Amino acid sequence: MSEETAPEGNQGVRVALSSASVYPLAVHEAFAVSRSLGYDGVEVMVTNNHVSQNPDKLSALSRQYDQPIVAIHAPTLLLTQQVWGKAWTKVEMSAAMAAEVGAGTVVVHPPFRWQSGYAENFAEGVQRITAEYGVTVAVENMYPWRVRGREAKAYLPHWNPVPQSYEAITWDFSHAAIAGMDSLEEMRTLGDRLSHVHLTDGTTNGRDEHLLPGQGTQRCAESLEFLVNSGFTGVVAVEVSTRKAKGADERDKWLGETLAFARRHLGQAKET
C-alpha cells in the first residue's frame, strides 16, 4: 500500500458541496449526493426553491443526511432578484438563516450599480450584519461584464473585492478566470481575509463555465496546496456545473472526481 505525501500544515480543511452543483435539481438532492459521495457538508444557495429558503426544512435535511450546513449563499444573483425582496433584506435574511442552521458563512455578491441605497453603503452594512448575527459575510469576487468588446460597469464599487475594505472574501476560480486573474497570487494577497473558497475552474472566453478543476486555466491544485500550508481555516465548497451531465451517474462521477481532487491537494488523500 502507498500513501500520497500530504502538504505540511492544516489538515482539517472541510470540503463541502454547493447545492448549485446539482442545479436545476432541488436542494434535497444536494444533501443526498453530499452524503453518498463523502463530502463534509453542504453550502445552500438560496433560490426560488422554497426548501432553500426555509431554515426548518434545511435543518431537517441536515439531520436526515448527517451533513452540516456550512454556508448560505444569499440570493444576490441576477437570477434571484425576486427572492426575499430588497437587497439588504436578502443579506439579513440569509444571515439570520445561517445563524439558525449553524452555518458560519454567508456568501454575497458585490452590489449592482443600479441598487441605489445599497451599493453606496455596502461595506458598512456587511460589517453591521456580521456583528449583529455572528456570522461571516464573505463578499465574492466577480468579473467584468463586456458589451461589444467594452467593459460595462455593472458593480459598485467594483467586481473585484480585493482592493476593497471587506474583512472577509469568498474566492471563486471560475470568476477569476473570466477576469484574467491568477487565483494563487490573489490568495497570497488576501491573507487572512480569505474566508471561503468556491472550487471550480474556468477560461478567459467570457463565460462563467464553472468547469471541473483542471479543465480550465486556473492553478487550482497549487492554490489548494497553498491554503493548507497557509493555515486556511475556512471551507472549500465545490461549485461546478453538472447541467451537461448525461444522467445522475455521470453527475456523481464528476462530483466524486472533484472531491478526490480537493482531498488530494489539501493533503487528505486516503491510502490506496
PDB file of N, CA and C in Angstrom, residues 154-242:
ATOM      1  N   ALA A 154     -20.878  47.150 -14.170  1.00  0.00           N
ATOM      2  CA  ALA A 154     -22.084  46.544 -13.609  1.00  0.00           C
ATOM      3  C   ALA A 154     -22.122  46.588 -12.090  1.00  0.00           C
ATOM      4  N   TYR A 155     -20.958  46.662 -11.444  1.00  0.00           N
ATOM      5  CA  TYR A 155     -20.892  46.560  -9.988  1.00  0.00           C
ATOM      6  C   TYR A 155     -20.344  47.830  -9.351  1.00  0.00           C
ATOM      7  N   LEU A 156     -20.794  48.088  -8.116  1.00  0.00           N
ATOM      8  CA  LEU A 156     -20.257  49.150  -7.290  1.00  0.00           C
ATOM      9  C   LEU A 156     -19.810  48.559  -5.947  1.00  0.00           C
ATOM     10  N   PRO A 157     -18.648  48.977  -5.433  1.00  0.00           N
ATOM     11  CA  PRO A 157     -17.715  49.872  -6.115  1.00  0.00           C
ATOM     12  C   PRO A 157     -16.950  49.197  -7.244  1.00  0.00           C
ATOM     13  N   HIS A 158     -16.919  47.839  -7.263  1.00  0.00           N
ATOM     14  CA  HIS A 158     -16.159  47.140  -8.293  1.00  0.00           C
ATOM     15  C   HIS A 158     -16.475  45.652  -8.217  1.00  0.00           C
ATOM     16  N   TRP A 159     -16.223  44.949  -9.329  1.00  0.00           N
ATOM     17  CA  TRP A 159     -16.397  43.491  -9.325  1.00  0.00           C
ATOM     18  C   TRP A 159     -15.274  42.784  -8.564  1.00  0.00           C
ATOM     19  N   ASN A 160     -14.152  43.464  -8.387  1.00  0.00           N
ATOM     20  CA  ASN A 160     -13.011  42.875  -7.695  1.00  0.00           C
ATOM     21  C   ASN A 160     -13.010  43.320  -6.239  1.00  0.00           C
ATOM     22  N   PRO A 161     -13.235  42.410  -5.299  1.00  0.00           N
ATOM     23  CA  PRO A 161     -13.294  42.805  -3.889  1.00  0.00           C
ATOM     24  C   PRO A 161     -11.938  42.958  -3.219  1.00  0.00           C
ATOM     25  N   VAL A 162     -10.875  42.534  -3.890  1.00  0.00           N
ATOM     26  CA  VAL A 162      -9.560  42.507  -3.234  1.00  0.00           C
ATOM     27  C   VAL A 162      -9.118  43.880  -2.737  1.00  0.00           C
ATOM     28  N   PRO A 163      -9.223  44.960  -3.531  1.00  0.00           N
ATOM     29  CA  PRO A 163      -8.763  46.264  -3.039  1.00  0.00           C
ATOM     30  C   PRO A 163      -9.749  46.943  -2.100  1.00  0.00           C
ATOM     31  N   GLN A 164     -10.924  46.357  -1.914  1.00  0.00           N
ATOM     32  CA  GLN A 164     -11.943  46.988  -1.087  1.00  0.00           C
ATOM     33  C   GLN A 164     -11.678  46.726   0.398  1.00  0.00           C
ATOM     34  N   SER A 165     -12.513  47.306   1.239  1.00  0.00           N
ATOM     35  CA  SER A 165     -12.285  47.216   2.691  1.00  0.00           C
ATOM     36  C   SER A 165     -12.992  46.032   3.345  1.00  0.00           C
ATOM     37  N   TYR A 166     -13.509  45.115   2.557  1.00  0.00           N
ATOM     38  CA  TYR A 166     -14.220  43.970   3.120  1.00  0.00           C
ATOM     39  C   TYR A 166     -13.285  43.135   3.988  1.00  0.00           C
ATOM     40  N   GLU A 167     -13.792  42.712   5.126  1.00  0.00           N
ATOM     41  CA  GLU A 167     -12.973  41.932   6.045  1.00  0.00           C
ATOM     42  C   GLU A 167     -12.923  40.458   5.673  1.00  0.00           C
ATOM     43  N   ALA A 168     -13.897  39.979   4.893  1.00  0.00           N
ATOM     44  CA  ALA A 168     -13.951  38.569   4.520  1.00  0.00           C
ATOM     45  C   ALA A 168     -14.342  38.435   3.057  1.00  0.00           C
ATOM     46  N   ILE A 169     -13.667  37.527   2.361  1.00  0.00           N
ATOM     47  CA  ILE A 169     -13.881  37.366   0.924  1.00  0.00           C
ATOM     48  C   ILE A 169     -14.038  35.892   0.575  1.00  0.00           C
ATOM     49  N   THR A 170     -14.977  35.626  -0.348  1.00  0.00           N
ATOM     50  CA  THR A 170     -15.125  34.308  -0.962  1.00  0.00           C
ATOM     51  C   THR A 170     -14.406  34.348  -2.304  1.00  0.00           C
ATOM     52  N   TRP A 171     -13.577  33.330  -2.571  1.00  0.00           N
ATOM     53  CA  TRP A 171     -12.857  33.309  -3.845  1.00  0.00           C
ATOM     54  C   TRP A 171     -13.396  32.216  -4.759  1.00  0.00           C
ATOM     55  N   ASP A 172     -13.750  32.617  -5.987  1.00  0.00           N
ATOM     56  CA  ASP A 172     -14.307  31.711  -6.987  1.00  0.00           C
ATOM     57  C   ASP A 172     -13.346  31.637  -8.172  1.00  0.00           C
ATOM     58  N   PHE A 173     -12.889  30.420  -8.496  1.00  0.00           N
ATOM     59  CA  PHE A 173     -11.913  30.233  -9.561  1.00  0.00           C
ATOM     60  C   PHE A 173     -12.493  30.532 -10.945  1.00  0.00           C
ATOM     61  N   SER A 174     -13.746  30.198 -11.175  1.00  0.00           N
ATOM     62  CA  SER A 174     -14.356  30.449 -12.486  1.00  0.00           C
ATOM     63  C   SER A 174     -14.444  31.939 -12.756  1.00  0.00           C
ATOM     64  N   HIS A 175     -14.867  32.704 -11.753  1.00  0.00           N
ATOM     65  CA  HIS A 175     -14.951  34.151 -11.898  1.00  0.00           C
ATOM     66  C   HIS A 175     -13.562  34.763 -12.120  1.00  0.00           C
ATOM     67  N   ALA A 176     -12.570  34.224 -11.404  1.00  0.00           N
ATOM     68  CA  ALA A 176     -11.205  34.725 -11.571  1.00  0.00           C
ATOM     69  C   ALA A 176     -10.707  34.486 -12.991  1.00  0.00           C
ATOM     70  N   ALA A 177     -11.068  33.341 -13.569  1.00  0.00           N
ATOM     71  CA  ALA A 177     -10.632  33.023 -14.925  1.00  0.00           C
ATOM     72  C   ALA A 177     -11.189  34.016 -15.930  1.00  0.00           C
ATOM     73  N   ILE A 178     -12.477  34.333 -15.818  1.00  0.00           N
ATOM     74  CA  ILE A 178     -13.086  35.295 -16.734  1.00  0.00           C
ATOM     75  C   ILE A 178     -12.392  36.647 -16.617  1.00  0.00           C
ATOM     76  N   ALA A 179     -12.043  37.020 -15.402  1.00  0.00           N
ATOM     77  CA  ALA A 179     -11.415  38.324 -15.161  1.00  0.00           C
ATOM     78  C   ALA A 179      -9.937  38.345 -15.515  1.00  0.00           C
ATOM     79  N   GLY A 180      -9.386  37.184 -15.883  1.00  0.00           N
ATOM     80  CA  GLY A 180      -7.965  37.125 -16.210  1.00  0.00           C
ATOM     81  C   GLY A 180      -7.068  37.225 -15.004  1.00  0.00           C
ATOM     82  N   MET A 181      -7.560  36.783 -13.857  1.00  0.00           N
ATOM     83  CA  MET A 181      -6.791  36.863 -12.618  1.00  0.00           C
ATOM     84  C   MET A 181      -6.151  35.514 -12.288  1.00  0.00           C
ATOM     85  N   ASP A 182      -5.063  35.556 -11.564  1.00  0.00           N
ATOM     86  CA  ASP A 182      -4.365  34.362 -11.100  1.00  0.00           C
ATOM     87  C   ASP A 182      -4.810  34.106  -9.656  1.00  0.00           C
ATOM     88  N   SER A 183      -5.605  33.076  -9.459  1.00  0.00           N
ATOM     89  CA  SER A 183      -6.167  32.821  -8.128  1.00  0.00           C
ATOM     90  C   SER A 183      -5.095  32.610  -7.077  1.00  0.00           C
ATOM     91  N   LEU A 184      -4.035  31.918  -7.430  1.00  0.00           N
ATOM     92  CA  LEU A 184      -2.978  31.664  -6.460  1.00  0.00           C
ATOM     93  C   LEU A 184      -2.362  32.969  -5.965  1.00  0.00           C
ATOM     94  N   GLU A 185      -2.065  33.877  -6.883  1.00  0.00           N
ATOM     95  CA  GLU A 185      -1.480  35.153  -6.483  1.00  0.00           C
ATOM     96  C   GLU A 185      -2.455  35.985  -5.664  1.00  0.00           C
ATOM     97  N   GLU A 186      -3.719  35.960  -6.040  1.00  0.00           N
ATOM     98  CA  GLU A 186      -4.715  36.737  -5.291  1.00  0.00           C
ATOM     99  C   GLU A 186      -4.908  36.176  -3.889  1.00  0.00           C
ATOM    100  N   MET A 187      -4.881  34.864  -3.744  1.00  0.00           N
ATOM    101  CA  MET A 187      -4.999  34.256  -2.423  1.00  0.00           C
ATOM    102  C   MET A 187      -3.836  34.667  -1.535  1.00  0.00           C
ATOM    103  N   ARG A 188      -2.659  34.741  -2.123  1.00  0.00           N
ATOM    104  CA  ARG A 188      -1.497  35.190  -1.351  1.00  0.00           C
ATOM    105  C   ARG A 188      -1.684  36.630  -0.884  1.00  0.00           C
ATOM    106  N   THR A 189      -2.278  37.438  -1.748  1.00  0.00           N
ATOM    107  CA  THR A 189      -2.517  38.843  -1.406  1.00  0.00           C
ATOM    108  C   THR A 189      -3.562  38.983  -0.309  1.00  0.00           C
ATOM    109  N   LEU A 190      -4.597  38.156  -0.365  1.00  0.00           N
ATOM    110  CA  LEU A 190      -5.714  38.277   0.575  1.00  0.00           C
ATOM    111  C   LEU A 190      -5.335  37.913   2.007  1.00  0.00           C
ATOM    112  N   GLY A 191      -4.477  36.948   2.176  1.00  0.00           N
ATOM    113  CA  GLY A 191      -4.097  36.543   3.527  1.00  0.00           C
ATOM    114  C   GLY A 191      -5.296  36.083   4.334  1.00  0.00           C
ATOM    115  N   ASP A 192      -5.413  36.610   5.571  1.00  0.00           N
ATOM    116  CA  ASP A 192      -6.483  36.183   6.473  1.00  0.00           C
ATOM    117  C   ASP A 192      -7.872  36.640   6.032  1.00  0.00           C
ATOM    118  N   ARG A 193      -7.951  37.539   5.062  1.00  0.00           N
ATOM    119  CA  ARG A 193      -9.257  37.981   4.576  1.00  0.00           C
ATOM    120  C   ARG A 193      -9.948  36.898   3.752  1.00  0.00           C
ATOM    121  N   LEU A 194      -9.202  35.922   3.265  1.00  0.00           N
ATOM    122  CA  LEU A 194      -9.791  34.825   2.508  1.00  0.00           C
ATOM    123  C   LEU A 194     -10.529  33.903   3.472  1.00  0.00           C
ATOM    124  N   SER A 195     -11.850  33.872   3.356  1.00  0.00           N
ATOM    125  CA  SER A 195     -12.669  33.142   4.329  1.00  0.00           C
ATOM    126  C   SER A 195     -13.340  31.898   3.762  1.00  0.00           C
ATOM    127  N   HIS A 196     -13.555  31.866   2.448  1.00  0.00           N
ATOM    128  CA  HIS A 196     -14.363  30.812   1.848  1.00  0.00           C
ATOM    129  C   HIS A 196     -13.913  30.669   0.394  1.00  0.00           C
ATOM    130  N   VAL A 197     -13.952  29.448  -0.134  1.00  0.00           N
ATOM    131  CA  VAL A 197     -13.490  29.203  -1.495  1.00  0.00           C
ATOM    132  C   VAL A 197     -14.525  28.400  -2.265  1.00  0.00           C
ATOM    133  N   HIS A 198     -14.795  28.828  -3.506  1.00  0.00           N
ATOM    134  CA  HIS A 198     -15.605  28.048  -4.431  1.00  0.00           C
ATOM    135  C   HIS A 198     -14.660  27.338  -5.393  1.00  0.00           C
ATOM    136  N   LEU A 199     -14.529  26.026  -5.227  1.00  0.00           N
ATOM    137  CA  LEU A 199     -13.627  25.248  -6.069  1.00  0.00           C
ATOM    138  C   LEU A 199     -14.300  24.911  -7.387  1.00  0.00           C
ATOM    139  N   THR A 200     -13.703  25.374  -8.456  1.00  0.00           N
ATOM    140  CA  THR A 200     -14.186  25.148  -9.811  1.00  0.00           C
ATOM    141  C   THR A 200     -13.046  25.555 -10.730  1.00  0.00           C
ATOM    142  N   ASP A 201     -13.315  25.796 -11.987  1.00  0.00           N
ATOM    143  CA  ASP A 201     -12.278  26.244 -12.914  1.00  0.00           C
ATOM    144  C   ASP A 201     -12.963  26.987 -14.048  1.00  0.00           C
ATOM    145  N   GLY A 202     -12.174  27.612 -14.892  1.00  0.00           N
ATOM    146  CA  GLY A 202     -12.746  28.369 -15.991  1.00  0.00           C
ATOM    147  C   GLY A 202     -11.676  28.801 -16.967  1.00  0.00           C
ATOM    148  N   THR A 203     -12.099  29.526 -17.996  1.00  0.00           N
ATOM    149  CA  THR A 203     -11.191  30.041 -19.005  1.00  0.00           C
ATOM    150  C   THR A 203     -11.473  31.524 -19.209  1.00  0.00           C
ATOM    151  N   THR A 204     -10.771  32.110 -20.141  1.00  0.00           N
ATOM    152  CA  THR A 204     -10.920  33.541 -20.389  1.00  0.00           C
ATOM    153  C   THR A 204     -11.889  33.837 -21.534  1.00  0.00           C
ATOM    154  N   ASN A 205     -12.782  32.901 -21.842  1.00  0.00           N
ATOM    155  CA  ASN A 205     -13.662  33.104 -23.002  1.00  0.00           C
ATOM    156  C   ASN A 205     -14.877  33.981 -22.703  1.00  0.00           C
ATOM    157  N   GLY A 206     -14.966  34.482 -21.469  1.00  0.00           N
ATOM    158  CA  GLY A 206     -16.061  35.384 -21.137  1.00  0.00           C
ATOM    159  C   GLY A 206     -17.306  34.723 -20.611  1.00  0.00           C
ATOM    160  N   ARG A 207     -17.308  33.398 -20.521  1.00  0.00           N
ATOM    161  CA  ARG A 207     -18.471  32.671 -19.997  1.00  0.00           C
ATOM    162  C   ARG A 207     -18.160  32.112 -18.617  1.00  0.00           C
ATOM    163  N   ASP A 208     -19.130  32.180 -17.729  1.00  0.00           N
ATOM    164  CA  ASP A 208     -18.963  31.663 -16.373  1.00  0.00           C
ATOM    165  C   ASP A 208     -19.214  30.161 -16.408  1.00  0.00           C
ATOM    166  N   GLU A 209     -18.185  29.402 -16.732  1.00  0.00           N
ATOM    167  CA  GLU A 209     -18.350  27.984 -17.072  1.00  0.00           C
ATOM    168  C   GLU A 209     -18.456  27.061 -15.859  1.00  0.00           C
ATOM    169  N   HIS A 210     -17.786  27.382 -14.794  1.00  0.00           N
ATOM    170  CA  HIS A 210     -17.740  26.517 -13.606  1.00  0.00           C
ATOM    171  C   HIS A 210     -17.361  25.091 -13.997  1.00  0.00           C
ATOM    172  N   LEU A 211     -16.177  24.995 -14.593  1.00  0.00           N
ATOM    173  CA  LEU A 211     -15.638  23.712 -15.017  1.00  0.00           C
ATOM    174  C   LEU A 211     -15.112  22.920 -13.825  1.00  0.00           C
ATOM    175  N   LEU A 212     -14.872  21.624 -14.056  1.00  0.00           N
ATOM    176  CA  LEU A 212     -14.192  20.837 -13.048  1.00  0.00           C
ATOM    177  C   LEU A 212     -12.751  21.343 -12.921  1.00  0.00           C
ATOM    178  N   PRO A 213     -12.191  21.360 -11.707  1.00  0.00           N
ATOM    179  CA  PRO A 213     -10.815  21.830 -11.548  1.00  0.00           C
ATOM    180  C   PRO A 213      -9.867  20.992 -12.399  1.00  0.00           C
ATOM    181  N   GLY A 214      -8.985  21.686 -13.109  1.00  0.00           N
ATOM    182  CA  GLY A 214      -8.072  21.022 -14.015  1.00  0.00           C
ATOM    183  C   GLY A 214      -8.504  21.111 -15.464  1.00  0.00           C
ATOM    184  N   GLN A 215      -9.743  21.525 -15.702  1.00  0.00           N
ATOM    185  CA  GLN A 215     -10.246  21.655 -17.068  1.00  0.00           C
ATOM    186  C   GLN A 215     -10.087  23.067 -17.614  1.00  0.00           C
ATOM    187  N   GLY A 216      -9.689  23.997 -16.776  1.00  0.00           N
ATOM    188  CA  GLY A 216      -9.546  25.389 -17.195  1.00  0.00           C
ATOM    189  C   GLY A 216      -8.124  25.886 -17.062  1.00  0.00           C
ATOM    190  N   THR A 217      -7.987  27.180 -16.865  1.00  0.00           N
ATOM    191  CA  THR A 217      -6.668  27.822 -16.869  1.00  0.00           C
ATOM    192  C   THR A 217      -6.141  28.163 -15.482  1.00  0.00           C
ATOM    193  N   GLN A 218      -6.951  27.979 -14.451  1.00  0.00           N
ATOM    194  CA  GLN A 218      -6.536  28.360 -13.108  1.00  0.00           C
ATOM    195  C   GLN A 218      -5.620  27.321 -12.463  1.00  0.00           C
ATOM    196  N   ARG A 219      -4.750  27.810 -11.580  1.00  0.00           N
ATOM    197  CA  ARG A 219      -3.841  26.904 -10.859  1.00  0.00           C
ATOM    198  C   ARG A 219      -4.544  26.379  -9.606  1.00  0.00           C
ATOM    199  N   CYS A 220      -5.539  25.553  -9.846  1.00  0.00           N
ATOM    200  CA  CYS A 220      -6.378  25.074  -8.737  1.00  0.00           C
ATOM    201  C   CYS A 220      -5.594  24.196  -7.768  1.00  0.00           C
ATOM    202  N   ALA A 221      -4.812  23.266  -8.285  1.00  0.00           N
ATOM    203  CA  ALA A 221      -4.062  22.364  -7.411  1.00  0.00           C
ATOM    204  C   ALA A 221      -3.109  23.135  -6.513  1.00  0.00           C
ATOM    205  N   GLU A 222      -2.334  24.027  -7.121  1.00  0.00           N
ATOM    206  CA  GLU A 222      -1.369  24.810  -6.338  1.00  0.00           C
ATOM    207  C   GLU A 222      -2.066  25.712  -5.331  1.00  0.00           C
ATOM    208  N   SER A 223      -3.246  26.210  -5.697  1.00  0.00           N
ATOM    209  CA  SER A 223      -3.992  27.083  -4.785  1.00  0.00           C
ATOM    210  C   SER A 223      -4.474  26.321  -3.563  1.00  0.00           C
ATOM    211  N   LEU A 224      -4.955  25.104  -3.761  1.00  0.00           N
ATOM    212  CA  LEU A 224      -5.396  24.296  -2.626  1.00  0.00           C
ATOM    213  C   LEU A 224      -4.219  23.956  -1.715  1.00  0.00           C
ATOM    214  N   GLU A 225      -3.100  23.641  -2.314  1.00  0.00           N
ATOM    215  CA  GLU A 225      -1.909  23.344  -1.511  1.00  0.00           C
ATOM    216  C   GLU A 225      -1.474  24.573  -0.719  1.00  0.00           C
ATOM    217  N   PHE A 226      -1.610  25.737  -1.342  1.00  0.00           N
ATOM    218  CA  PHE A 226      -1.296  26.977  -0.628  1.00  0.00           C
ATOM    219  C   PHE A 226      -2.218  27.163   0.566  1.00  0.00           C
ATOM    220  N   LEU A 227      -3.501  26.866   0.399  1.00  0.00           N
ATOM    221  CA  LEU A 227      -4.449  27.014   1.503  1.00  0.00           C
ATOM    222  C   LEU A 227      -3.999  26.196   2.713  1.00  0.00           C
ATOM    223  N   VAL A 228      -3.601  24.972   2.452  1.00  0.00           N
ATOM    224  CA  VAL A 228      -3.180  24.099   3.551  1.00  0.00           C
ATOM    225  C   VAL A 228      -1.950  24.668   4.244  1.00  0.00           C
ATOM    226  N   ASN A 229      -0.975  25.040   3.451  1.00  0.00           N
ATOM    227  CA  ASN A 229       0.291  25.500   4.019  1.00  0.00           C
ATOM    228  C   ASN A 229       0.192  26.871   4.677  1.00  0.00           C
ATOM    229  N   SER A 230      -0.849  27.636   4.335  1.00  0.00           N
ATOM    230  CA  SER A 230      -1.019  28.955   4.935  1.00  0.00           C
ATOM    231  C   SER A 230      -1.916  28.921   6.167  1.00  0.00           C
ATOM    232  N   GLY A 231      -2.407  27.730   6.534  1.00  0.00           N
ATOM    233  CA  GLY A 231      -3.246  27.619   7.724  1.00  0.00           C
ATOM    234  C   GLY A 231      -4.681  28.061   7.519  1.00  0.00           C
ATOM    235  N   PHE A 232      -5.181  27.967   6.309  1.00  0.00           N
ATOM    236  CA  PHE A 232      -6.563  28.350   5.995  1.00  0.00           C
ATOM    237  C   PHE A 232      -7.535  27.590   6.896  1.00  0.00           C
ATOM    238  N   THR A 233      -8.495  28.304   7.493  1.00  0.00           N
ATOM    239  CA  THR A 233      -9.448  27.677   8.408  1.00  0.00           C
ATOM    240  C   THR A 233     -10.880  27.704   7.879  1.00  0.00           C
ATOM    241  N   GLY A 234     -11.060  28.165   6.653  1.00  0.00           N
ATOM    242  CA  GLY A 234     -12.401  28.222   6.075  1.00  0.00           C
ATOM    243  C   GLY A 234     -12.801  26.914   5.420  1.00  0.00           C
ATOM    244  N   VAL A 235     -13.772  27.008   4.527  1.00  0.00           N
ATOM    245  CA  VAL A 235     -14.326  25.841   3.836  1.00  0.00           C
ATOM    246  C   VAL A 235     -14.066  25.968   2.344  1.00  0.00           C
ATOM    247  N   VAL A 236     -13.735  24.854   1.711  1.00  0.00           N
ATOM    248  CA  VAL A 236     -13.672  24.781   0.256  1.00  0.00           C
ATOM    249  C   VAL A 236     -14.970  24.142  -0.219  1.00  0.00           C
ATOM    250  N   ALA A 237     -15.791  24.908  -0.935  1.00  0.00           N
ATOM    251  CA  ALA A 237     -17.077  24.418  -1.416  1.00  0.00           C
ATOM    252  C   ALA A 237     -16.991  24.165  -2.918  1.00  0.00           C
ATOM    253  N   VAL A 238     -17.305  22.948  -3.323  1.00  0.00           N
ATOM    254  CA  VAL A 238     -17.280  22.596  -4.739  1.00  0.00           C
ATOM    255  C   VAL A 238     -18.494  23.209  -5.423  1.00  0.00           C
ATOM    256  N   GLU A 239     -18.232  24.051  -6.421  1.00  0.00           N
ATOM    257  CA  GLU A 239     -19.309  24.706  -7.150  1.00  0.00           C
ATOM    258  C   GLU A 239     -19.033  24.569  -8.648  1.00  0.00           C
ATOM    259  N   VAL A 240     -19.295  23.376  -9.164  1.00  0.00           N
ATOM    260  CA  VAL A 240     -19.082  23.094 -10.583  1.00  0.00           C
ATOM    261  C   VAL A 240     -20.431  22.880 -11.257  1.00  0.00           C
ATOM    262  N   SER A 241     -20.464  23.106 -12.548  1.00  0.00           N
ATOM    263  CA  SER A 241     -21.699  22.913 -13.302  1.00  0.00           C
ATOM    264  C   SER A 241     -21.803  21.458 -13.772  1.00  0.00           C
ATOM    265  N   THR A 242     -22.918  20.821 -13.459  1.00  0.00           N
ATOM    266  CA  THR A 242     -23.157  19.444 -13.919  1.00  0.00           C
ATOM    267  C   THR A 242     -24.378  19.363 -14.822  1.00  0.00           C
TER     268      THR A 242
END
